[in-house]
Amino acid sequence: MEKLIIKGGNPLKGEVSITGAKNSAIAILPATLLCSGTCTLHNVPNIIDVKLSCEILEQLGSKITWINKNSLLIDNRNITKTKAPLDLTSKFRASYYLIGAMLSRCKEIEVGLPGGCNLGARPIDQHIKGFEALGAVANLSQGKIYVKAEKLVGSNIYMDTVSVGATINVLLSSIFAEGTTTIDNAAKEPHIVDVANFLNSLGADIRGAGTDLIKVNGVKSLKDNVTYSIVPDQIETGTFMLAAIASKGDLTIRNCIPEHLDSLTSKILEVGGNVESYGDTLHVWSTNRPQKTVIKTLPYPGFPTDLQPQMGVVLSVADGTSIINESIWESRFQYTAELNKMGARITAQGKSAIFEGVEYLSGAPVYATDLRAGAALVIAGLIAKRHY
Ligand code: EPZ
């Protein structure tokens, strides 16, 4: 169990450079399976989920060489297996992208059902709906999903729920499908656009990624020997922005895409923070106690659910009473109990939480209930006035 000891009470000041997006890299890595040769990826975040993705791909037959800390060469000429190791795939959420990718590559795959942060029910019914619409047959049993298709034929698919994972997975399975596939009510996150841009750089024919209607014209094959750089991480950028505001600090955030954070910037200005952007750089600072506000998380371009816990830390010390309505996940307020151990006054009920702002937080032993809750607790540790 990893443990961080944080001595807080100082404003966060300085410069930081954003790395590649986790939720793009763990989709683009399996997407390289659509290429029967080699791909070079740059700006790859050097994190556990990426290393897990690489380990799974290597067990399928990929050869992966790290060129430097954030670049790798992946050779998919000898993919020999169609069964992904259950012990690895159950460790994180994005293992389900192997289904869409391997359906396209060899029309058959068996994967352990995905794991991922405990945010409540995380069904994959929309993924399966898409695969079946293209002609595949899916069987779920004993914690595994086996998907097979004689052939894949383009279809018009309407997503009952706006789903990042299902949008990407159905996109992956449609690339070589005969004819045209449309994905309606698609998710629009920056990492979906990044996956589509990567596949189009290989010769796929995808239009409309980033809108709620994506159209894919099936192609016969993709190029190889392609080089691609992963998009900067929207959520990492937003986390640093909120750390600057919570700590009344002053951060220059480089190698980011400010436009991906418009909804957060608007809320930071609303609570009295300052944000200026210059090209791929953001300057974020604050000298005052944050003001109260109301947040509702929504699919992109709405306020991202993955920045909700970090915003919760800012609101826990804001002047006045704030509310967060979480519309995506049924269990994303577990972090509030941890903040209350630090002196916050938060009442979480179902998909809403009320934050009665306190003057300051105090140090305490707390537990990271999920990835973004962990980031939020680091910010809380940074601003805690007293050490326990
Ligand atoms: C992705 O999860 C991200 N994970 C999550 O980030 C993020 O919170 C989420 O998108 C929303 O932006 C990765 O990209 C690996 P969804 P995903 O499918 O794809 C329901 C992080 O911290 N749904 O967009 O699993 C679902 O229950 C993680 O980086 C169905 O009902 O999320 C949820 O209510 C945490 N049926 C909503 O849709 C389905 O088949 C959105 O889920 C699929 C989803």
XYZ file of C-alpha atoms and ligand atoms in Angstrom:
432
model
C 0.000 0.000 0.000
C 1.615 3.261 -1.148
C 1.793 6.026 1.496
C 2.461 9.751 1.050
C 3.335 12.021 3.993
C 2.576 15.658 3.123
C 3.565 18.663 5.204
C 1.182 21.394 4.116
C 0.575 25.088 4.691
C 2.618 26.565 1.821
C 1.246 28.070 -1.408
C 2.108 25.994 -4.484
C 4.323 28.156 -6.735
C 6.344 27.426 -9.860
C 6.130 25.693 -13.238
C 4.961 22.251 -14.332
C 4.821 20.503 -17.736
C 1.850 18.255 -18.455
C 2.408 14.698 -19.680
C 0.348 12.627 -22.111
C -3.256 11.790 -21.257
C -3.722 8.544 -19.289
C -7.175 7.908 -20.739
C -5.874 8.405 -24.259
C -2.686 6.345 -23.908
C -4.522 3.309 -22.474
C -6.855 3.385 -25.482
C -4.222 4.095 -28.151
C -1.959 1.263 -26.955
C -4.575 -1.444 -27.746
C -5.557 0.560 -30.848
C -2.052 -0.130 -32.231
C -3.244 -3.743 -32.673
C -5.108 -2.547 -35.769
C -1.719 -1.955 -37.351
C 0.054 -5.153 -38.405
C 3.489 -3.542 -38.266
C 5.161 -1.045 -35.927
C 4.099 2.254 -34.350
C 6.109 4.800 -32.381
C 4.251 6.669 -29.616
C 5.591 9.836 -27.931
C 4.355 11.756 -24.853
C 3.276 8.450 -23.293
C 2.651 8.883 -19.533
C 4.966 6.606 -17.548
C 2.287 5.241 -15.193
C 1.089 1.881 -13.867
C -1.946 1.644 -16.216
C 0.328 2.142 -19.241
C 2.787 -0.470 -17.969
C -0.125 -2.874 -17.387
C -1.410 -2.216 -20.929
C 2.078 -2.969 -22.299
C 2.337 -6.165 -20.242
C -0.992 -7.410 -21.590
C -0.062 -6.562 -25.187
C 3.268 -8.366 -24.778
C 1.420 -11.443 -23.562
C -0.624 -11.318 -26.782
C 2.611 -11.177 -28.787
C 3.466 -7.462 -29.107
C 7.113 -6.437 -28.838
C 7.416 -3.149 -26.943
C 10.662 -1.173 -26.629
C 10.809 1.952 -24.477
C 12.886 4.484 -26.456
C 12.953 6.897 -23.489
C 10.835 7.620 -20.396
C 7.842 8.762 -22.466
C 8.318 7.173 -25.905
C 7.924 3.588 -27.055
C 8.145 1.508 -30.215
C 5.462 -1.175 -30.486
C 5.769 -4.063 -32.962
C 2.535 -5.971 -33.563
C 3.704 -8.219 -36.382
C 3.432 -11.403 -34.326
C 0.211 -11.318 -32.353
C -0.204 -14.985 -31.478
C -2.925 -15.082 -28.833
C -6.589 -14.108 -28.568
C -6.884 -14.596 -24.805
C -5.814 -11.716 -22.577
C -4.511 -12.725 -19.109
C -7.415 -12.510 -16.625
C -5.132 -11.626 -13.688
C -3.946 -8.500 -15.532
C -7.087 -7.365 -17.368
C -9.127 -7.356 -14.152
C -6.687 -4.834 -12.649
C -7.854 -1.817 -14.621
C -10.730 -0.430 -16.593
C -9.213 0.110 -20.018
C -8.526 -3.586 -20.633
C -11.922 -3.643 -22.340
C -10.428 -1.743 -25.295
C -8.727 -5.019 -26.239
C -12.159 -6.259 -27.326
C -12.753 -3.561 -29.943
C -9.170 -3.715 -31.140
C -8.899 -7.495 -31.382
C -12.359 -7.793 -32.968
C -10.997 -5.615 -35.749
C -7.659 -7.411 -35.925
C -8.702 -11.066 -35.711
C -12.437 -11.081 -34.975
C -12.025 -12.982 -31.729
C -10.947 -12.154 -28.157
C -11.408 -13.359 -24.589
C -10.791 -10.757 -21.850
C -11.307 -10.757 -18.094
C -14.092 -8.303 -17.206
C -12.471 -4.928 -16.511
C -11.660 -3.569 -13.055
C -11.035 0.118 -12.404
C -11.741 2.633 -9.659
C -14.710 1.794 -7.422
C -17.178 4.471 -8.553
C -20.284 2.332 -8.396
C -21.736 0.086 -11.094
C -19.564 0.237 -14.234
C -21.592 -1.743 -16.791
C -20.419 -2.430 -20.355
C -23.827 -2.987 -21.941
C -23.297 -0.156 -24.445
C -19.989 -1.655 -25.550
C -21.717 -4.980 -26.210
C -24.630 -3.248 -27.945
C -22.146 -1.748 -30.404
C -20.234 -4.973 -31.031
C -23.475 -6.904 -31.650
C -24.769 -4.185 -34.000
C -21.664 -4.802 -36.143
C -22.323 -8.567 -36.216
C -20.304 -9.883 -33.272
C -21.545 -12.338 -30.643
C -20.584 -11.712 -26.991
C -20.631 -14.253 -24.139
C -20.073 -13.224 -20.516
C -19.309 -15.977 -18.014
C -17.034 -16.667 -15.044
C -15.754 -13.104 -14.990
C -14.700 -13.176 -18.614
C -16.139 -11.876 -21.869
C -15.618 -13.767 -25.132
C -16.466 -11.904 -28.343
C -16.310 -13.360 -31.858
C -17.496 -12.262 -35.317
C -17.571 -14.088 -38.670
C -17.493 -10.637 -40.276
C -18.110 -7.064 -39.199
C -20.619 -4.974 -41.156
C -21.142 -1.247 -40.631
C -24.295 -0.209 -38.753
C -26.011 2.831 -37.228
C -25.570 2.698 -33.448
C -27.289 5.013 -30.956
C -25.665 5.070 -27.506
C -28.344 4.886 -24.783
C -25.834 6.573 -22.427
C -23.015 8.966 -23.311
C -20.077 6.649 -22.658
C -16.378 7.376 -23.219
C -15.380 3.730 -23.117
C -18.197 2.477 -25.309
C -17.620 5.238 -27.877
C -13.925 4.353 -28.160
C -14.534 0.595 -28.107
C -17.195 0.679 -30.819
C -14.967 3.012 -32.846
C -12.110 0.485 -32.607
C -14.350 -2.381 -33.767
C -15.750 -0.436 -36.748
C -12.493 0.527 -38.533
C -12.396 -2.518 -40.886
C -16.176 -3.185 -40.870
C -17.721 -3.400 -44.351
C -19.505 -0.151 -45.221
C -20.261 2.778 -42.941
C -20.797 2.867 -39.178
C -22.346 5.811 -37.359
C -22.066 6.237 -33.581
C -24.811 8.600 -32.421
C -24.978 10.191 -28.941
C -21.209 9.617 -28.826
C -18.989 10.962 -26.042
C -16.856 13.988 -27.058
C -13.891 13.917 -24.636
C -10.478 15.088 -25.908
C -9.104 11.570 -25.589
C -11.763 10.287 -27.993
C -10.570 12.819 -30.565
C -6.993 11.711 -29.856
C -7.788 8.041 -30.519
C -9.562 9.005 -33.762
C -6.644 11.217 -34.826
C -4.232 8.354 -34.145
C -6.296 5.896 -36.199
C -6.741 8.415 -39.041
C -2.943 8.921 -39.055
C -2.772 5.171 -39.792
C -5.219 5.581 -42.706
C -8.589 5.003 -41.019
C -11.566 7.042 -42.264
C -13.197 8.552 -39.147
C -15.161 11.814 -39.226
C -16.901 13.716 -36.473
C -14.854 12.601 -33.449
C -15.425 15.248 -30.779
C -19.056 15.665 -31.821
C -21.990 13.481 -30.787
C -22.145 11.860 -34.250
C -19.105 9.916 -35.427
C -19.053 8.361 -38.925
C -16.584 5.608 -39.873
C -16.091 4.353 -43.428
C -14.542 0.888 -43.207
C -11.094 0.429 -44.794
C -9.234 -2.754 -45.741
C -6.079 -2.172 -43.694
C -3.989 0.484 -41.967
C -0.460 1.749 -42.597
C 2.374 0.996 -40.219
C 5.650 2.704 -39.248
C 3.554 5.627 -38.022
C 4.685 8.024 -35.279
C 2.125 9.697 -33.014
C 2.225 11.931 -29.919
C -0.410 11.498 -27.189
C -2.540 14.563 -26.366
C -1.682 16.419 -23.103
C -3.719 15.220 -20.117
C -6.812 17.393 -19.538
C -7.377 16.008 -16.029
C -3.744 16.363 -14.932
C -3.892 19.992 -16.123
C -7.094 20.648 -14.186
C -5.690 19.018 -11.057
C -2.713 21.386 -11.031
C -5.035 24.361 -11.693
C -7.121 23.449 -8.646
C -4.006 22.885 -6.513
C -2.948 26.462 -7.309
C -6.357 27.839 -6.335
C -6.717 25.754 -3.162
C -3.234 26.709 -1.908
C -3.514 30.411 -2.910
C -0.499 29.744 -5.080
C 0.790 30.713 -8.513
C 1.406 28.036 -11.172
C 2.575 28.172 -14.788
C 1.321 25.003 -16.501
C 3.106 24.190 -19.777
C 2.424 21.680 -22.616
C -1.342 21.724 -22.067
C -4.431 22.562 -24.184
C -6.260 25.354 -22.311
C -9.419 24.942 -24.403
C -9.909 21.452 -22.928
C -10.409 23.095 -19.538
C -12.954 25.817 -20.439
C -15.607 24.503 -18.013
C -13.107 24.409 -15.126
C -11.632 27.824 -15.980
C -15.110 29.308 -15.862
C -15.661 27.863 -12.356
C -12.226 28.981 -11.132
C -13.023 32.551 -12.212
C -16.425 32.236 -10.518
C -14.829 31.340 -7.145
C -12.413 34.264 -7.441
C -9.318 32.620 -8.929
C -7.308 33.954 -11.896
C -6.553 32.130 -15.170
C -4.648 33.410 -18.203
C -3.710 31.318 -21.233
C -0.966 31.752 -23.811
C -0.956 29.060 -26.534
C -0.056 25.777 -24.793
C 0.512 27.441 -21.413
C -1.811 28.344 -18.544
C -1.028 30.797 -15.717
C -3.259 30.113 -12.694
C -3.069 31.988 -9.391
C -5.075 33.177 -6.407
C -4.488 35.338 -3.348
C -7.914 35.068 -1.716
C -10.113 32.498 -0.047
C -12.312 30.844 -2.733
C -15.965 31.857 -2.945
C -18.822 29.311 -2.916
C -20.371 27.918 -6.112
C -22.524 25.088 -7.495
C -21.002 22.342 -9.659
C -22.763 19.760 -11.840
C -20.564 17.150 -13.502
C -21.456 16.351 -17.112
C -19.945 14.617 -20.148
C -17.447 16.809 -22.052
C -17.530 19.771 -22.568
C -19.322 19.953 -19.212
C -17.494 19.957 -15.868
C -15.457 16.701 -15.810
C -16.351 14.119 -13.164
C -12.613 13.341 -12.937
C -12.014 16.854 -11.520
C -14.922 16.694 -9.088
C -12.955 15.504 -5.995
C -10.206 18.082 -6.591
C -12.840 20.850 -6.860
C -14.360 19.473 -3.669
C -11.178 20.369 -1.781
C -11.431 23.992 -2.978
C -15.089 24.152 -1.935
C -14.348 22.595 1.474
C -12.415 25.750 2.422
C -14.523 28.235 0.401
C -16.369 31.178 1.945
C -19.980 29.974 2.161
C -21.920 26.807 1.317
C -21.404 25.052 -2.039
C -23.080 22.099 -3.743
C -21.745 19.436 -6.114
C -24.155 17.320 -8.165
C -22.394 14.233 -9.586
C -24.327 13.049 -12.648
C -21.930 10.405 -14.007
C -20.985 8.048 -11.158
C -23.213 6.826 -8.323
C -20.356 6.588 -5.826
C -17.897 9.420 -6.333
C -18.180 11.170 -2.970
C -16.231 8.613 -0.914
C -13.416 11.173 -0.603
C -15.668 13.558 1.373
C -15.519 11.313 4.467
C -11.721 11.580 4.275
C -11.855 15.380 3.985
C -14.182 15.475 6.998
C -11.415 13.727 8.986
C -9.315 16.818 8.126
C -11.961 19.195 9.483
C -14.117 19.740 6.400
C -17.878 19.947 6.849
C -19.345 18.002 3.900
C -22.642 16.147 3.761
C -22.797 13.684 0.864
C -26.166 12.150 -0.006
C -26.513 9.994 -3.137
C -25.397 12.021 -6.146
C -25.163 15.352 -4.288
C -22.891 16.809 -1.620
C -23.159 20.008 0.423
C -19.883 21.753 1.352
C -20.054 24.161 4.310
C -16.770 25.993 3.826
C -14.364 25.981 6.798
C -11.414 28.331 7.417
C -8.790 25.599 7.065
C -8.148 21.857 7.000
C -5.910 20.039 9.487
C -3.544 17.159 8.839
C -4.904 13.626 9.440
C -4.316 10.049 8.269
C -6.631 9.614 5.254
C -7.235 6.966 2.592
C -7.415 7.391 -1.191
C -10.642 5.675 -2.255
C -9.928 6.084 -5.992
C -7.388 7.700 -8.324
C -8.855 11.192 -8.428
C -9.784 11.059 -4.730
C -6.075 10.441 -4.143
C -5.186 13.561 -6.118
C -7.753 15.522 -4.116
C -6.286 14.325 -0.805
C -2.806 15.381 -1.939
C -4.186 18.885 -2.565
C -5.893 18.760 0.858
C -2.565 17.763 2.437
C -0.854 20.676 0.684
C -3.256 23.196 2.248
C -3.647 21.547 5.681
C -2.674 24.074 8.367
C -1.772 21.753 11.212
C 0.174 18.513 11.142
C -1.204 15.607 13.180
C -13.923 6.825 -18.574
O -14.517 5.748 -17.861
C -12.714 7.227 -17.753
N -11.823 6.081 -17.639
C -13.157 7.681 -16.360
O -12.011 8.185 -15.702
C -14.163 8.821 -16.476
O -14.648 9.131 -15.176
C -15.318 8.405 -17.393
O -14.811 7.953 -18.666
C -16.271 9.565 -17.641
O -15.561 10.618 -18.235
C -11.063 5.749 -18.702
O -11.108 6.390 -19.747
C -10.154 4.556 -18.528
P -18.187 5.935 -19.246
P -15.646 4.847 -18.585
O -18.368 4.710 -20.050
O -15.372 4.809 -20.036
C -22.473 4.482 -17.826
C -10.247 8.207 -14.206
O -10.178 8.645 -13.032
N -22.254 3.362 -18.753
O -18.047 7.258 -19.941
O -15.755 3.596 -17.825
C -21.536 4.439 -16.630
O -22.075 3.637 -15.593
C -11.461 7.422 -14.614
O -9.401 8.401 -15.104
C -23.292 2.471 -18.991
O -24.379 2.593 -18.419
O -16.921 5.755 -18.302
C -21.452 5.891 -16.233
O -22.567 6.246 -15.437
C -12.443 7.208 -13.495
N -23.093 1.444 -19.859
C -21.568 6.635 -17.562
O -22.126 5.700 -18.487
C -21.900 1.276 -20.526
O -21.782 0.321 -21.328
C -20.243 7.124 -18.124
O -19.363 6.007 -18.158
C -20.857 2.181 -20.273
C -21.058 3.224 -19.383
